[in-house]
CSV table of C-alpha atoms and ligand atoms in Angstrom, one decimal:
chain,number,residue,atom,x,y,z
A,1,MET,CA,46.4,76.2,6.5
A,2,ASN,CA,43.1,76.6,4.4
A,3,VAL,CA,42.1,73.7,2.1
A,4,LEU,CA,39.4,74.0,-0.4
A,5,VAL,CA,37.6,70.6,-0.6
A,6,ILE,CA,36.0,69.9,-3.9
A,7,ASN,CA,33.4,67.1,-4.5
A,8,ALA,CA,32.5,67.3,-8.2
A,9,GLY,CA,29.5,65.3,-9.5
A,10,SER,CA,28.5,65.0,-13.2
A,11,SER,CA,26.1,68.1,-12.7
A,12,SER,CA,27.1,69.4,-9.3
A,13,LEU,CA,30.1,70.9,-7.5
A,14,LYS,CA,30.1,70.7,-3.7
A,15,TYR,CA,32.8,72.6,-1.8
A,16,GLN,CA,34.0,73.4,1.7
A,17,LEU,CA,36.8,75.7,2.8
A,18,ILE,CA,38.4,74.2,5.9
A,19,ASN,CA,41.0,75.6,8.2
A,20,VAL,CA,42.8,72.3,8.9
A,21,GLU,CA,44.5,73.4,12.1
A,22,THR,CA,41.3,74.6,13.8
A,23,GLN,CA,39.0,72.2,11.9
A,24,ASP,CA,36.7,75.3,11.3
A,25,VAL,CA,34.6,75.2,8.2
A,26,LEU,CA,35.0,78.8,6.8
A,27,ALA,CA,32.5,78.4,4.0
A,28,LYS,CA,30.6,75.8,2.1
A,29,GLY,CA,28.1,75.4,-0.6
A,30,ILE,CA,27.0,73.6,-3.7
A,31,CYS,CA,26.4,74.4,-7.4
A,32,GLU,CA,23.6,72.2,-8.7
A,33,ARG,CA,22.3,71.3,-12.2
A,34,VAL,CA,25.6,72.6,-13.7
A,35,GLY,CA,25.2,72.7,-17.5
A,36,SER,CA,21.4,73.2,-17.5
A,37,HIS,CA,19.2,76.2,-17.6
A,38,GLU,CA,18.1,75.6,-14.1
A,39,ALA,CA,21.5,75.8,-12.5
A,40,PHE,CA,21.7,77.4,-9.0
A,41,HIS,CA,24.3,78.1,-6.4
A,42,LYS,CA,23.8,77.6,-2.6
A,43,HIS,CA,26.4,79.1,-0.4
A,44,GLY,CA,26.7,79.5,3.3
A,45,ILE,CA,26.4,77.6,6.6
A,46,ASP,CA,23.0,76.9,8.1
A,47,GLU,CA,20.8,79.9,8.5
A,48,ASN,CA,23.3,82.1,6.6
A,49,GLU,CA,22.7,80.2,3.4
A,50,VAL,CA,22.0,82.2,0.3
A,51,VAL,CA,20.7,80.7,-3.0
A,52,HIS,CA,21.2,82.3,-6.4
A,53,ASP,CA,19.8,81.0,-9.8
A,54,THR,CA,22.8,81.6,-12.0
A,55,PRO,CA,23.8,80.3,-15.4
A,56,MET,CA,26.6,77.8,-15.2
A,57,PRO,CA,27.4,76.3,-18.6
A,58,ASP,CA,30.1,74.0,-17.1
A,59,HIS,CA,32.2,73.2,-14.1
A,60,ASN,CA,34.7,75.9,-14.9
A,61,ALA,CA,32.0,78.5,-14.8
A,62,ALA,CA,30.7,77.0,-11.5
A,63,MET,CA,34.2,77.1,-10.0
A,64,ALA,CA,34.6,80.8,-11.0
A,65,LEU,CA,31.3,81.5,-9.2
A,66,VAL,CA,32.4,79.6,-6.1
A,67,LEU,CA,35.7,81.6,-5.9
A,68,GLU,CA,33.9,84.9,-6.4
A,69,ALA,CA,31.5,84.0,-3.6
A,70,LEU,CA,34.4,83.0,-1.3
A,71,THR,CA,36.2,86.4,-1.9
A,72,THR,CA,33.5,89.0,-2.4
A,73,GLY,CA,30.2,90.4,-1.2
A,74,SER,CA,28.1,89.2,1.8
A,75,THR,CA,29.3,85.6,1.3
A,76,LYS,CA,33.0,86.5,1.6
A,77,ALA,CA,35.1,84.2,3.8
A,78,ILE,CA,38.6,85.2,2.7
A,79,ASP,CA,40.2,88.3,1.3
A,80,SER,CA,41.9,86.7,-1.7
A,81,LEU,CA,42.6,83.3,-3.3
A,82,ASP,CA,46.1,83.5,-1.8
A,83,GLU,CA,44.4,82.4,1.4
A,84,ILE,CA,43.6,79.0,-0.2
A,85,ASP,CA,46.7,77.0,0.4
A,86,ALA,CA,45.7,73.8,-1.4
A,87,ILE,CA,42.8,72.0,-2.9
A,88,GLY,CA,41.6,68.5,-2.0
A,89,HIS,CA,39.5,66.6,-4.6
A,90,ARG,CA,37.2,63.7,-3.8
A,91,VAL,CA,37.7,61.0,-6.5
A,92,VAL,CA,35.4,57.9,-6.5
A,93,GLN,CA,37.5,55.3,-8.2
A,94,GLY,CA,41.2,54.9,-7.5
A,95,GLY,CA,41.3,51.3,-8.8
A,96,LYS,CA,44.5,49.2,-8.2
A,97,TYR,CA,46.7,52.3,-8.6
A,98,PHE,CA,45.9,54.3,-5.5
A,99,ASP,CA,46.0,52.8,-2.0
A,100,ARG,CA,46.3,56.2,-0.5
A,101,SER,CA,45.7,59.9,-1.3
A,102,VAL,CA,48.2,61.5,-3.7
A,103,LEU,CA,49.4,64.9,-5.0
A,104,ILE,CA,47.9,65.5,-8.4
A,105,ASP,CA,50.2,65.6,-11.4
A,106,ASP,CA,49.7,64.7,-15.1
A,107,ASP,CA,50.3,61.0,-14.4
A,108,VAL,CA,47.6,60.9,-11.7
A,109,ILE,CA,45.2,62.7,-14.0
A,110,ALA,CA,45.8,60.1,-16.7
A,111,LYS,CA,45.2,57.3,-14.3
A,112,ILE,CA,42.0,58.8,-13.0
A,113,ASP,CA,40.9,59.1,-16.6
A,114,GLU,CA,41.8,55.5,-17.4
A,115,LEU,CA,39.8,54.3,-14.3
A,116,ALA,CA,36.8,56.2,-15.6
A,117,GLU,CA,35.9,52.9,-17.3
A,118,LEU,CA,35.0,51.5,-13.8
A,119,ALA,CA,33.1,54.6,-12.6
A,120,PRO,CA,32.3,56.6,-15.8
A,121,LEU,CA,30.1,59.4,-14.4
A,122,HIS,CA,32.1,59.9,-11.2
A,123,ASN,CA,35.7,59.9,-12.4
A,124,LYS,CA,35.0,62.1,-15.4
A,125,ALA,CA,33.2,64.6,-13.0
A,126,ALA,CA,36.3,64.6,-10.7
A,127,LEU,CA,38.4,65.4,-13.7
A,128,MET,CA,36.1,68.3,-14.6
A,129,GLY,CA,36.6,69.6,-11.0
A,130,ILE,CA,40.4,69.2,-11.2
A,131,GLU,CA,40.5,71.0,-14.6
A,132,ALA,CA,38.3,73.8,-13.4
A,133,CYS,CA,40.6,74.4,-10.4
A,134,LYS,CA,43.7,74.3,-12.7
A,135,GLN,CA,42.1,77.0,-14.9
A,136,GLN,CA,40.9,79.2,-12.0
A,137,MET,CA,43.9,78.7,-9.7
A,138,PRO,CA,46.9,77.7,-11.7
A,139,GLY,CA,49.8,76.3,-9.8
A,140,LYS,CA,47.8,75.7,-6.6
A,141,PRO,CA,48.8,72.3,-5.0
A,142,MET,CA,46.1,69.7,-5.4
A,143,VAL,CA,45.5,66.3,-3.9
A,144,ALA,CA,43.2,63.4,-4.9
A,145,VAL,CA,41.5,61.5,-2.1
A,146,PHE,CA,39.9,58.2,-3.4
A,147,ASP,CA,36.8,56.5,-2.0
A,148,THR,CA,38.4,53.2,-2.8
A,149,SER,CA,41.9,53.5,-1.5
A,150,PHE,CA,41.1,52.5,2.1
A,151,PHE,CA,39.9,49.1,0.8
A,152,GLN,CA,43.0,48.3,-1.2
A,153,SER,CA,44.1,46.3,1.9
A,154,ILE,CA,41.3,43.8,1.4
A,155,PRO,CA,42.8,40.3,0.6
A,156,PRO,CA,42.1,38.6,-2.8
A,157,LYS,CA,39.9,36.0,-1.1
A,158,ALA,CA,37.5,38.8,-0.3
A,159,TYR,CA,37.9,41.1,-3.3
A,160,MET,CA,37.7,38.5,-6.1
A,161,TYR,CA,34.4,37.3,-7.5
A,162,PRO,CA,34.0,33.6,-8.4
A,163,LEU,CA,33.7,34.4,-12.1
A,164,PRO,CA,36.1,33.3,-14.8
A,165,TYR,CA,39.5,34.6,-13.8
A,166,GLU,CA,40.1,36.1,-17.3
A,167,LEU,CA,37.4,38.7,-16.6
A,168,TYR,CA,39.5,40.0,-13.7
A,169,GLU,CA,42.6,40.0,-15.9
A,170,LYS,CA,40.8,41.6,-18.9
A,171,HIS,CA,38.5,44.1,-17.2
A,172,ALA,CA,39.8,44.5,-13.6
A,173,ILE,CA,36.4,43.1,-12.3
A,174,ARG,CA,36.8,42.8,-8.5
A,175,LYS,CA,35.6,44.5,-5.3
A,176,TYR,CA,36.9,48.0,-4.8
A,177,GLY,CA,34.4,49.3,-2.2
A,178,ALA,CA,33.3,52.9,-1.7
A,179,HIS,CA,32.7,55.3,1.2
A,180,GLY,CA,36.3,54.5,2.2
A,181,THR,CA,37.0,58.0,3.5
A,182,SER,CA,34.1,57.8,5.8
A,183,HIS,CA,35.0,54.3,7.1
A,184,ARG,CA,38.6,55.5,7.7
A,185,TYR,CA,37.4,58.6,9.5
A,186,ILE,CA,34.9,56.8,11.8
A,187,SER,CA,37.3,54.0,12.6
A,188,GLU,CA,40.0,56.5,13.7
A,189,ARG,CA,37.5,58.5,15.7
A,190,ALA,CA,35.9,55.5,17.3
A,191,ALA,CA,39.3,54.3,18.5
A,192,ALA,CA,40.1,57.8,19.9
A,193,PHE,CA,36.6,57.9,21.5
A,194,MET,CA,37.2,54.5,23.1
A,195,ASP,CA,40.7,55.6,24.2
A,196,GLU,CA,42.2,52.4,22.6
A,197,PRO,CA,44.8,52.2,19.8
A,198,LEU,CA,43.1,51.4,16.5
A,199,GLU,CA,45.8,48.7,15.9
A,200,ASP,CA,44.3,46.8,18.9
A,201,LEU,CA,40.7,46.8,17.8
A,202,LYS,CA,38.4,44.7,15.6
A,203,LEU,CA,35.8,47.1,14.3
A,204,ILE,CA,32.7,46.9,12.2
A,205,THR,CA,31.9,50.3,10.7
A,206,CYS,CA,28.4,51.0,9.2
A,207,HIS,CA,27.8,54.0,6.9
A,208,LEU,CA,24.0,54.1,6.7
A,209,GLY,CA,22.9,57.1,4.6
A,210,ASN,CA,21.2,57.2,1.3
A,211,GLY,CA,24.0,55.0,0.1
A,212,CYS,CA,24.9,52.3,2.7
A,213,SER,CA,28.0,50.2,3.3
A,214,ILE,CA,29.6,48.2,6.1
A,215,SER,CA,33.2,47.2,6.6
A,216,ALA,CA,35.3,44.9,8.7
A,217,ILE,CA,38.4,46.7,10.0
A,218,ASP,CA,40.8,44.3,11.7
A,219,HIS,CA,43.5,46.0,13.8
A,220,GLY,CA,43.2,49.2,11.7
A,221,VAL,CA,43.3,47.4,8.3
A,222,ALA,CA,40.2,47.0,6.2
A,223,VAL,CA,39.6,43.3,5.4
A,224,ASP,CA,36.2,43.4,3.8
A,225,THR,CA,33.5,45.8,2.8
A,226,SER,CA,30.0,45.4,1.4
A,227,MET,CA,30.2,47.5,-1.7
A,228,GLY,CA,31.8,45.8,-4.7
A,229,LEU,CA,32.9,46.7,-8.2
A,230,THR,CA,30.3,49.5,-7.9
A,231,PRO,CA,28.4,51.0,-5.1
A,232,LEU,CA,25.3,49.0,-5.9
A,233,ASP,CA,26.4,45.9,-4.0
A,234,GLY,CA,25.9,44.9,-0.4
A,235,LEU,CA,23.3,46.4,1.9
A,236,MET,CA,19.8,47.5,0.9
A,237,MET,CA,19.9,51.3,0.5
A,238,GLY,CA,17.6,54.3,-0.1
A,239,THR,CA,17.0,53.6,-3.8
A,240,ARG,CA,19.6,50.8,-4.5
A,241,CYS,CA,18.8,47.2,-4.1
A,242,GLY,CA,22.2,46.0,-2.8
A,243,ALA,CA,23.0,42.3,-3.3
A,244,VAL,CA,20.4,40.3,-5.0
A,245,ASP,CA,20.5,36.9,-6.8
A,246,PRO,CA,22.4,37.8,-10.0
A,247,ALA,CA,20.1,35.6,-12.0
A,248,ILE,CA,17.4,38.1,-11.3
A,249,VAL,CA,19.1,40.6,-13.7
A,250,PRO,CA,18.7,38.6,-17.0
A,251,PHE,CA,15.3,37.3,-15.8
A,252,ILE,CA,13.7,40.8,-15.3
A,253,MET,CA,15.4,42.1,-18.5
A,254,GLU,CA,13.6,39.3,-20.4
A,255,LYS,CA,10.3,39.5,-18.6
A,256,GLU,CA,10.0,43.3,-18.5
A,257,ASN,CA,11.8,43.8,-21.8
A,258,LEU,CA,14.4,46.1,-20.3
A,259,THR,CA,17.7,47.3,-21.8
A,260,THR,CA,20.9,47.2,-19.8
A,261,ALA,CA,20.5,51.0,-19.1
A,262,GLU,CA,16.9,50.4,-17.9
A,263,VAL,CA,17.8,47.5,-15.6
A,264,ASN,CA,20.7,49.5,-14.2
A,265,ASP,CA,18.3,52.4,-13.5
A,266,LEU,CA,15.8,50.1,-11.9
A,267,MET,CA,18.4,48.7,-9.5
A,268,ASN,CA,20.1,52.0,-8.7
A,269,LYS,CA,17.2,54.4,-8.6
A,270,LYS,CA,13.9,52.5,-8.1
A,271,SER,CA,14.8,49.8,-5.6
A,272,GLY,CA,15.8,49.7,-1.9
A,273,LEU,CA,13.5,51.5,0.6
A,274,LEU,CA,11.8,53.3,-2.2
A,275,GLY,CA,11.1,50.2,-4.2
A,276,ILE,CA,9.8,48.1,-1.4
A,277,SER,CA,7.7,50.9,0.4
A,278,GLY,CA,6.6,52.6,-2.8
A,279,ILE,CA,6.7,55.8,-0.6
A,280,SER,CA,10.2,57.2,-0.4
A,281,ASN,CA,13.9,56.6,-0.2
A,282,ASP,CA,13.9,58.8,2.9
A,283,LEU,CA,13.7,56.6,6.0
A,284,ARG,CA,11.9,59.3,7.9
A,285,SER,CA,8.9,59.1,5.6
A,286,VAL,CA,9.0,55.3,5.6
A,287,ARG,CA,9.1,55.3,9.4
A,288,GLN,CA,6.1,57.5,9.6
A,289,ALA,CA,4.1,55.4,7.1
A,290,SER,CA,5.1,52.2,9.0
A,291,GLU,CA,3.9,53.7,12.3
A,292,GLU,CA,0.6,54.6,10.6
A,293,GLY,CA,0.2,50.9,9.7
A,294,ASP,CA,1.5,50.7,6.1
A,295,GLU,CA,2.6,47.1,5.7
A,296,ARG,CA,5.1,47.7,2.9
A,297,ALA,CA,6.8,50.5,4.8
A,298,GLN,CA,7.1,48.1,7.7
A,299,LEU,CA,8.5,45.4,5.4
A,300,ALA,CA,11.1,47.9,4.0
A,301,TYR,CA,12.1,48.7,7.6
A,302,ASP,CA,12.4,45.1,8.5
A,303,MET,CA,14.4,44.2,5.3
A,304,TYR,CA,16.8,47.1,5.8
A,305,SER,CA,17.6,46.3,9.4
A,306,ASN,CA,17.9,42.6,8.6
A,307,SER,CA,20.4,43.4,5.8
A,308,VAL,CA,22.7,45.2,8.2
A,309,LYS,CA,22.3,42.5,10.9
A,310,LYS,CA,23.4,39.8,8.4
A,311,TYR,CA,26.5,41.7,7.5
A,312,ILE,CA,27.4,42.2,11.2
A,313,GLY,CA,27.2,38.4,11.6
A,314,GLN,CA,29.4,37.9,8.5
A,315,TYR,CA,32.1,40.3,9.7
A,316,ILE,CA,32.2,38.9,13.2
A,317,ALA,CA,32.9,35.5,11.5
A,318,VAL,CA,35.5,37.1,9.1
A,319,MET,CA,37.4,38.7,12.0
A,320,GLY,CA,36.8,36.0,14.6
A,321,GLY,CA,35.1,38.6,16.9
A,322,VAL,CA,34.4,42.3,17.2
A,323,ASP,CA,35.3,44.9,19.9
A,324,ALA,CA,33.0,47.7,18.6
A,325,ILE,CA,30.3,48.4,16.0
A,326,VAL,CA,30.4,52.0,14.8
A,327,LEU,CA,27.5,53.7,13.1
A,328,THR,CA,27.4,56.8,11.0
A,329,ALA,CA,25.6,58.9,8.3
A,330,GLY,CA,21.9,60.1,8.2
A,331,VAL,CA,20.3,56.8,9.4
A,332,GLY,CA,23.2,55.6,11.6
A,333,GLU,CA,23.5,58.9,13.4
A,334,ASN,CA,19.8,59.8,13.7
A,335,CYS,CA,17.4,56.9,13.6
A,336,ASP,CA,17.0,55.3,17.0
A,337,LYS,CA,14.3,52.9,15.7
A,338,MET,CA,16.6,51.5,13.0
A,339,ARG,CA,19.5,51.1,15.5
A,340,ARG,CA,17.2,49.3,17.9
A,341,MET,CA,16.0,46.9,15.2
A,342,ILE,CA,19.5,46.2,13.9
A,343,PHE,CA,20.8,45.2,17.3
A,344,ALA,CA,17.6,43.4,18.4
A,345,GLY,CA,18.4,39.7,19.2
A,346,LEU,CA,22.2,40.1,19.1
A,347,GLN,CA,22.5,39.7,22.9
A,348,PRO,CA,23.9,36.1,22.5
A,349,LEU,CA,26.8,37.6,20.6
A,350,GLY,CA,27.5,39.9,23.5
A,351,ILE,CA,26.0,42.9,21.7
A,352,LYS,CA,23.5,44.8,23.9
A,353,ILE,CA,22.1,48.1,23.0
A,354,ASP,CA,21.0,50.5,25.8
A,355,LEU,CA,17.5,51.6,24.8
A,356,GLU,CA,17.7,54.8,26.9
A,357,LYS,CA,21.2,55.8,25.6
A,358,ASN,CA,20.0,55.0,22.1
A,359,LYS,CA,17.3,57.7,22.3
A,360,LEU,CA,19.9,60.4,23.2
A,361,ARG,CA,21.1,62.8,20.5
A,362,GLY,CA,24.5,64.3,20.4
A,363,HIS,CA,28.0,64.1,18.9
A,364,GLU,CA,30.2,61.1,19.4
A,365,ARG,CA,28.5,58.7,21.8
A,366,GLU,CA,28.2,55.1,23.1
A,367,ILE,CA,24.8,53.5,23.0
A,368,SER,CA,25.6,50.0,24.4
A,369,THR,CA,24.9,48.8,27.9
A,370,ASP,CA,27.7,48.8,30.5
A,371,ASP,CA,27.8,45.0,30.4
A,372,SER,CA,27.8,44.7,26.6
A,373,THR,CA,31.0,42.9,25.6
A,374,VAL,CA,30.9,44.6,22.2
A,375,ARG,CA,30.6,48.4,22.4
A,376,ILE,CA,28.2,50.2,20.0
A,377,VAL,CA,29.4,53.7,19.1
A,378,VAL,CA,27.8,56.5,17.0
A,379,ILE,CA,30.3,58.7,15.3
A,380,PRO,CA,29.2,61.5,12.9
A,381,THR,CA,31.2,61.2,9.8
A,382,ASN,CA,33.3,64.0,8.3
A,383,GLU,CA,34.6,63.1,4.9
A,384,GLU,CA,35.4,66.7,4.0
A,385,TYR,CA,37.7,67.1,7.0
A,386,MET,CA,39.5,63.8,6.1
A,387,ILE,CA,40.1,65.1,2.5
A,388,ALA,CA,41.4,68.4,4.0
A,389,ARG,CA,43.6,66.6,6.4
A,390,ASP,CA,45.1,64.3,3.7
A,391,THR,CA,45.7,67.3,1.5
A,392,TYR,CA,47.4,69.2,4.3
A,393,GLN,CA,49.7,66.3,5.2
A,394,LEU,CA,50.7,65.6,1.6
A,395,VAL,CA,51.3,69.2,0.7
A,396,LYS,CA,53.3,69.7,3.9
A,397,GLU,CA,55.4,66.6,3.4
A,398,ASP,CA,56.2,67.8,-0.1
A,399,GLY,CA,57.2,71.2,1.2
A,400,MET,CA,55.1,73.0,-1.4
A,401,GLY,CA,55.5,76.5,-0.2
A,402,LEU,CA,54.3,75.9,3.3
B,1,ADP,P1,24.0,60.7,1.8
B,1,ADP,O1,24.3,59.2,1.7
B,1,ADP,O2,23.2,61.2,0.7
B,1,ADP,O3,25.1,61.6,2.3
B,1,ADP,P2,22.9,61.1,4.5
B,1,ADP,O4,24.0,60.5,5.2
B,1,ADP,O5,22.6,62.5,4.7
B,1,ADP,O6,22.9,60.7,3.0
B,1,ADP,O7,21.6,60.2,4.9
B,1,ADP,C1,20.4,60.5,4.4
B,1,ADP,C2,19.3,59.6,4.9
B,1,ADP,O8,19.3,59.7,6.4
B,1,ADP,C3,17.9,60.2,4.6
B,1,ADP,O9,17.5,59.6,3.4
B,1,ADP,C4,17.1,59.7,5.7
B,1,ADP,O10,16.5,58.5,5.3
B,1,ADP,C5,18.0,59.4,6.8
B,1,ADP,N1,17.8,60.2,8.0
B,1,ADP,C6,18.2,61.5,8.4
B,1,ADP,N2,17.7,61.8,9.6
B,1,ADP,C7,16.9,60.9,10.0
B,1,ADP,C8,16.1,60.7,11.1
B,1,ADP,N3,16.1,61.5,12.1
B,1,ADP,N4,15.4,59.5,11.2
B,1,ADP,C9,15.5,58.6,10.2
B,1,ADP,N5,16.2,58.7,9.1
B,1,ADP,C10,16.9,59.8,9.0
């Protein structure tokens, strides 16, 4: 069964065509700057990638281009759209309504729209992707996979904020988390890699990419996560500040004469590794600068690793122990120096990184010493596959023509 996975952003449309049974990626690509004069379409896998500057006034036009690329010319991956059995959409905010992926119908669309209040750019973009697919492929079964649904198991003591309770009642202000599809995937894969049932394990999963989040997964159930009402909370990230003293917000607004939009921009786009180093949000550049003696780059490095280390401590306390710590995404999968710094000094907690294994590259792997009581595992994430798999399962259960 072939599933087209769609990840629509406000001005982008990412896609992958996946054969769920074989896990093969048949095609993938991205349309960027949709709606602007500089729109372009990248299609292909690795060295076979082709890039076209093409006008795309909206997501519907982008979708039409994607389908044309999938079925014609040098980029062709399938003979006709009949070979796409279903479509899986990534949706950022599922709010209280969705604790799992669902088949998309009018009611689901209305709820995603209602939840746009909590994630305005993201949910509206997902709706544009859904609408474009409806127009281009009417009647094709579609599934919504939410970034938040994995965290609906978090108990109230962890998802509530100590603000006046009425704010929760009036505006649904609470922790929802994000990156849930990635945390779900790496926790399942880590258990399989360790050859233990997920239900027997206490895991701390760390998604360290441009965006960063960390979760406590107790016997297969998410009990806490670092992102909050929005993906700004928690760990220090590439350009996002993560958790800071909330009083800083009105303080800098007053001192720097900033509007709410400007302070939002400052905390989301100008902070984190970029804000502290003044060099880049890309850890590779920050690493290079720190190795050349740049003190602020070194500080950024130290702060980032310290922020992850503190959450690991918190979640060990929350779960009363941990069996394995799982790392994924750009930094978690690739940066041996950051991994070394995160785990430095955690030996008294039974967490020992093997410095030689840590240098090795590869797919799923363990980087803790043989005598470490807590295992440290690196698992490359694969959110697209998860979306394809959920779509396959729901469509199959529903018996929609398969
Ligand atoms: P996103 O959250 O956008 O999906 P990724 O998971 O691709 O991001 O992670 C991107 C980040 O991973 C980059 O900003 C970069 O800092 C980091 N990264 C990737 N490879 C390396 C590497 N070899 N060493 C250090 N950092 C790396």
